[in-house]
PDB file of C-alpha atoms in Angstrom:
ATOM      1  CA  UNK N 963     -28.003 -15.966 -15.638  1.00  0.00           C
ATOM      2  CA  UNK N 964     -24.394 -17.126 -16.766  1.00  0.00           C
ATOM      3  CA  UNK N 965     -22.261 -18.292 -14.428  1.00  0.00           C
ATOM      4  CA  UNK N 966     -19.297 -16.271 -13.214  1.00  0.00           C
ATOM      5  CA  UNK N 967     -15.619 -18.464 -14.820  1.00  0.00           C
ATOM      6  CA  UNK N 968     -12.555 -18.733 -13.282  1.00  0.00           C
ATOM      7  CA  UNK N 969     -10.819 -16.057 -14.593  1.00  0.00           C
ATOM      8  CA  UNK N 970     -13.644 -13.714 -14.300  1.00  0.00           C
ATOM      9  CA  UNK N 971     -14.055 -14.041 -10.405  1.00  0.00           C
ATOM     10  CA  UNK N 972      -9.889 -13.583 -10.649  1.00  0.00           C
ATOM     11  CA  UNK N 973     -10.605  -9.923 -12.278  1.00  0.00           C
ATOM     12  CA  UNK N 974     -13.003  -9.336  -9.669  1.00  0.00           C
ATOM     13  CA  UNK N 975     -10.891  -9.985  -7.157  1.00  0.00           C
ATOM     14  CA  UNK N 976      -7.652  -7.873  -8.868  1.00  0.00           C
ATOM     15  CA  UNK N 977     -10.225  -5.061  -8.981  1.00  0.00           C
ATOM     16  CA  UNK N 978     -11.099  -5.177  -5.132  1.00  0.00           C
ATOM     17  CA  UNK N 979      -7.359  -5.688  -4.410  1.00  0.00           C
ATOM     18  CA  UNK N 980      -6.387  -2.466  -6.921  1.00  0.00           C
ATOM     19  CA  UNK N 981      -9.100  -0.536  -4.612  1.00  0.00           C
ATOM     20  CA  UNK N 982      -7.749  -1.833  -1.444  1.00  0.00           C
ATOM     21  CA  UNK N 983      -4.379  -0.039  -2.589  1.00  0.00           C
ATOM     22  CA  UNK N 984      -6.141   2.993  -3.537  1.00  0.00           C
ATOM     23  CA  UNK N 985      -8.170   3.348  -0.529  1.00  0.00           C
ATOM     24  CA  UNK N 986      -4.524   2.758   1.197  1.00  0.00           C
ATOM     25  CA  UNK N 987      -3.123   5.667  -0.152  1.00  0.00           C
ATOM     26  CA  UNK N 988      -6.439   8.209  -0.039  1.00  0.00           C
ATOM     27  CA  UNK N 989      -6.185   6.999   3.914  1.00  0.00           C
ATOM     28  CA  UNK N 990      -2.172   8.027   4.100  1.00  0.00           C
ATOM     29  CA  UNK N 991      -3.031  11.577   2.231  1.00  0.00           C
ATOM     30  CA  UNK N 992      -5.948  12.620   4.200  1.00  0.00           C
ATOM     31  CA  UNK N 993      -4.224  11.363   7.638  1.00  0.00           C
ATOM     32  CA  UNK N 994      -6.883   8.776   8.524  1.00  0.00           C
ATOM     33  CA  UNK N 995      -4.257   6.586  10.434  1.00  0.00           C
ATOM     34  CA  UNK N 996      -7.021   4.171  11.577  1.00  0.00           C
ATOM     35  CA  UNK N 997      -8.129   3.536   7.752  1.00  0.00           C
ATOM     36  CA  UNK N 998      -4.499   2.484   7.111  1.00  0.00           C
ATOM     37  CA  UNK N 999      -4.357   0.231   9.862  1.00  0.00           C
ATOM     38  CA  UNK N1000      -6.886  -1.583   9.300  1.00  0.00           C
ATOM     39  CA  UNK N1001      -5.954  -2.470   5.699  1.00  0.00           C
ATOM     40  CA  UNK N1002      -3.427  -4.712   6.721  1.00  0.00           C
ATOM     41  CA  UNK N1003      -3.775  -8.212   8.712  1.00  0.00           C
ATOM     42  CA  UNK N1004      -3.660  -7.877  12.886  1.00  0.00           C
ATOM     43  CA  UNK N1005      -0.513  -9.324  12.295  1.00  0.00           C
ATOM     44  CA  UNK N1006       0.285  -7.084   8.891  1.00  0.00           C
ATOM     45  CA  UNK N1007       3.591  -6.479   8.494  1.00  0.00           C
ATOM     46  CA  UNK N1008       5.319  -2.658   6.528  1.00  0.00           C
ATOM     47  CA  UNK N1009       9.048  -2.782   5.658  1.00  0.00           C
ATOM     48  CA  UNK N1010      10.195   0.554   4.589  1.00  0.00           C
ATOM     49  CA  UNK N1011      14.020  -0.537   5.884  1.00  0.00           C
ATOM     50  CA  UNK N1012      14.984   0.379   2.676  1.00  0.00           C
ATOM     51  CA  UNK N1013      14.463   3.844   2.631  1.00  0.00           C
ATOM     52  CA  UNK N1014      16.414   4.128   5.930  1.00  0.00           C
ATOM     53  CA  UNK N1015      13.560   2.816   8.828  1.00  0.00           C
ATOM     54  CA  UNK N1016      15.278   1.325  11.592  1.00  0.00           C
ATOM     55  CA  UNK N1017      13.162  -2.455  11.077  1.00  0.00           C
ATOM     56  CA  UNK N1018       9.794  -2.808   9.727  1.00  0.00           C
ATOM     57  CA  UNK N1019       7.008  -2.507  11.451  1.00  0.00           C
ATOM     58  CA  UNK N1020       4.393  -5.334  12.771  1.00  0.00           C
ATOM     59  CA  UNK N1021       1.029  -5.626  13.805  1.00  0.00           C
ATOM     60  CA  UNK N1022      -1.710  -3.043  14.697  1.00  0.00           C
ATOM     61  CA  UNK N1023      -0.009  -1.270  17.268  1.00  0.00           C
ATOM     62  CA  UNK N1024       3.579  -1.005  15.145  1.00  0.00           C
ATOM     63  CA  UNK N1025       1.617  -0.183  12.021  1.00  0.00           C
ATOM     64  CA  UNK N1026      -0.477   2.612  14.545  1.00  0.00           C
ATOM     65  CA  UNK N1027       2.998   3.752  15.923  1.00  0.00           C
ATOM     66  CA  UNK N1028       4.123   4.038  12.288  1.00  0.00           C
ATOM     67  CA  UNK N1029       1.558   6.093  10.344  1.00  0.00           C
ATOM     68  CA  UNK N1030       0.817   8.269  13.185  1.00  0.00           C
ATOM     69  CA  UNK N1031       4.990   9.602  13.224  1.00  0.00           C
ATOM     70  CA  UNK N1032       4.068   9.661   9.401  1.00  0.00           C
ATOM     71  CA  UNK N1033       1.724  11.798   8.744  1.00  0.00           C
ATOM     72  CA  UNK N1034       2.662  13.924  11.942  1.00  0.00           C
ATOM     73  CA  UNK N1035       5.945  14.720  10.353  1.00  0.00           C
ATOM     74  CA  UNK N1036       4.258  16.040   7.193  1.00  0.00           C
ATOM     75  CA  UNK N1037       2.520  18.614   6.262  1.00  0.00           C
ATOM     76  CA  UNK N1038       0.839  17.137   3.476  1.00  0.00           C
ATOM     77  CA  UNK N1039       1.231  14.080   1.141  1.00  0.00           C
ATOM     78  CA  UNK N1040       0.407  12.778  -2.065  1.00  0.00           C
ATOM     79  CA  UNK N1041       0.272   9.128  -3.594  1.00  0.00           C
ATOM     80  CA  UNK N1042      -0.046   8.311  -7.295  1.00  0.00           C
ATOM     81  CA  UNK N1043      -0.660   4.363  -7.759  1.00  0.00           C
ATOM     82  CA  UNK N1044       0.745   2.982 -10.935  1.00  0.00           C
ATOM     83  CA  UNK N1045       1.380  -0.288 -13.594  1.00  0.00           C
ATOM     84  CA  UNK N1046      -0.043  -2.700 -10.814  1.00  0.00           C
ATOM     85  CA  UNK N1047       0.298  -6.068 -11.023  1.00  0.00           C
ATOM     86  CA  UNK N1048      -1.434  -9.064  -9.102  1.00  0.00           C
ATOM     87  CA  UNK N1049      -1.404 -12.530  -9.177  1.00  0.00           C
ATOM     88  CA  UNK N1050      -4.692 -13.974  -7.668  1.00  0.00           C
ATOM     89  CA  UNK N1051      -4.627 -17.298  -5.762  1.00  0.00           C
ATOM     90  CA  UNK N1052      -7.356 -18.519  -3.737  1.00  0.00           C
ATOM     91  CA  UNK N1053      -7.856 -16.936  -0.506  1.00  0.00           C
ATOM     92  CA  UNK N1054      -3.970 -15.335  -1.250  1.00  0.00           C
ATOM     93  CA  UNK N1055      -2.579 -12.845  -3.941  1.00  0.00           C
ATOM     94  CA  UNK N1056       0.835 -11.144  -4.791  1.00  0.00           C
ATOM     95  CA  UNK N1057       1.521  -7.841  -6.466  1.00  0.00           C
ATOM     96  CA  UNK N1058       3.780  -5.117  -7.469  1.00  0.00           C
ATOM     97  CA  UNK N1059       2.823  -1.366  -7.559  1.00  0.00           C
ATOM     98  CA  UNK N1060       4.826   1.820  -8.539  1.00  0.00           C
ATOM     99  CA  UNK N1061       4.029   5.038  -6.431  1.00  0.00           C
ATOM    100  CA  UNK N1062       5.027   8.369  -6.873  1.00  0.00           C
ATOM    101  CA  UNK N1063       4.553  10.145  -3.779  1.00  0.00           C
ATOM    102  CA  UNK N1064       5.140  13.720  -3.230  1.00  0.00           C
ATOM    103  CA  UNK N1065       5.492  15.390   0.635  1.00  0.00           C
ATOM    104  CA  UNK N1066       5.338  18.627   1.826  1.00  0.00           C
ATOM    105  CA  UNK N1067       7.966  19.184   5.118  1.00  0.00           C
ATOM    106  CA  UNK N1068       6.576  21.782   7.870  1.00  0.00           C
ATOM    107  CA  UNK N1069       9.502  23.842   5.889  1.00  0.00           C
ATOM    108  CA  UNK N1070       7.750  23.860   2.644  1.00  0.00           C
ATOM    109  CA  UNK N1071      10.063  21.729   1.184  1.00  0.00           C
ATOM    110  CA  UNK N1072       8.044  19.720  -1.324  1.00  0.00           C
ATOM    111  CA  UNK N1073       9.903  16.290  -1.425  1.00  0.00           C
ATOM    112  CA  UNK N1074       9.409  13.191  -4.368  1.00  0.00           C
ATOM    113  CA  UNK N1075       9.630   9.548  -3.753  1.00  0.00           C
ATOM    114  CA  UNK N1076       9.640   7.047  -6.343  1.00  0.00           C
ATOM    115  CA  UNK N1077       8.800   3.701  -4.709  1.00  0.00           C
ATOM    116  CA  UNK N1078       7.486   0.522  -6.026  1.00  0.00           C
ATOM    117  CA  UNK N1079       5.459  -1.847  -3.072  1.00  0.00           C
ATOM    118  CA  UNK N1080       5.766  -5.777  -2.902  1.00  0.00           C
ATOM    119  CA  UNK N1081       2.519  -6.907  -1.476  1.00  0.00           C
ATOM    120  CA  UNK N1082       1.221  -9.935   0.139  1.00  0.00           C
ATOM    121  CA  UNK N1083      -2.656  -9.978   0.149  1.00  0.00           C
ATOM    122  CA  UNK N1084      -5.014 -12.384   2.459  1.00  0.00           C
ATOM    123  CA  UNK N1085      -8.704 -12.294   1.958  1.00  0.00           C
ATOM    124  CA  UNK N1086     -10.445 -12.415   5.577  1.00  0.00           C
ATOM    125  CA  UNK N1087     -14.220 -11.926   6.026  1.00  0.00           C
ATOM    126  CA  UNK N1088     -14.868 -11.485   2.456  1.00  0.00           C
ATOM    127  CA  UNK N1089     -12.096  -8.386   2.344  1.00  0.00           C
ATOM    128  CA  UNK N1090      -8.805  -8.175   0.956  1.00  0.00           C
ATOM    129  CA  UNK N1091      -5.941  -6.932   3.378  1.00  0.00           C
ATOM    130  CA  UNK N1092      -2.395  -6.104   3.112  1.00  0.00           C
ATOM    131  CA  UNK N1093      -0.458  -9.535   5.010  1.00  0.00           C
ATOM    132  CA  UNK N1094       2.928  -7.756   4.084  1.00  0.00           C
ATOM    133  CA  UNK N1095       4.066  -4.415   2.551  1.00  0.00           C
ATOM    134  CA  UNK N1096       7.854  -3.946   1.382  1.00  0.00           C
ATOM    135  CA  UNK N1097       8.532  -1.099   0.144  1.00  0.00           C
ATOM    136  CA  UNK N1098      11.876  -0.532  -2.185  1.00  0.00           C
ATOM    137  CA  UNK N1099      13.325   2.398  -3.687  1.00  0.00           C
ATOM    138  CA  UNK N1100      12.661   2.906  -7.785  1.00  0.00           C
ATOM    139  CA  UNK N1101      15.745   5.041  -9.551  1.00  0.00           C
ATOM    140  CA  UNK N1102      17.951   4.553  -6.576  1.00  0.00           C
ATOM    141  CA  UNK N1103      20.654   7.053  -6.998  1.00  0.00           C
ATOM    142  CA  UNK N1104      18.977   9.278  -9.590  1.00  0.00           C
ATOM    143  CA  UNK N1105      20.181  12.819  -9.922  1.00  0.00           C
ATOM    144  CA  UNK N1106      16.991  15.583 -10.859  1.00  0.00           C
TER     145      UNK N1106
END
């Protein structure tokens, strides 16, 4: 058996890290708040202050707090992950994703978000988890 380089555990590890994005955002659409949760640290950290939240929020009881007013003040949601980029090192990683998420209000009202995430990742226990989640506006001020 060959033995595994440098830059091929690095893919593996961007692959696990893509999933733990994608497995984010199937959590967020299907409204499994717990799922969400627990992809991030005990002392993760989401930052949509951007987009108008009054601070970010911290830890598994903020991050609880958050999700739950978030997908109880939708009627439905959908996240498209896009172009992401991570930077592996160690036990630590970095990376940019584009999202284009789409929510329906109670109203109807279908509503479209183009966001991109800056992520801090920490590997603990042999799984990748979100340390820090900014998320920032893409086409601020765009007319449709």
């Amino acid at each position: 058996m060959t033995a595994i380089t440098a830059q091929e555990t690095d893919l593996l590890e961007e692959a696990k890290i893509r999933r733990l994005n994608y497995e984010y955002a199937n959590a967020i659409d299907n409204s499994r708040v717990e799922d969400v949760v627990n992809s991030f640290t005990e002392d993760g950290v989401f930052d949509m202050q951007s987009l108008g939240a009054p601070a970010a929020f911290e830890g598994a009881e903020g991050l609880r707090a958050a999700f739950t007013g978030m997908v109880e003040s939708m009627a439905g949601c959908l996240h498209m992950m896009m172009n992401h980029l991570i930077e592996v090192a160690g036990d630590r990683a970095t990376g940019t994703v584009y999202c284009d998420a789409y929510t329906l209000q109670p109203d109807g009202e279908r509503v479209q978000m183009l966001v991109f995430y800056t992520d801090q990742y920490v590997k603990q226990d042999g799984e990748w988890k979100f340390a820090e989640r900014i998320v920032k506006p893409l086409l601020a001020g765009a007319k449709n």
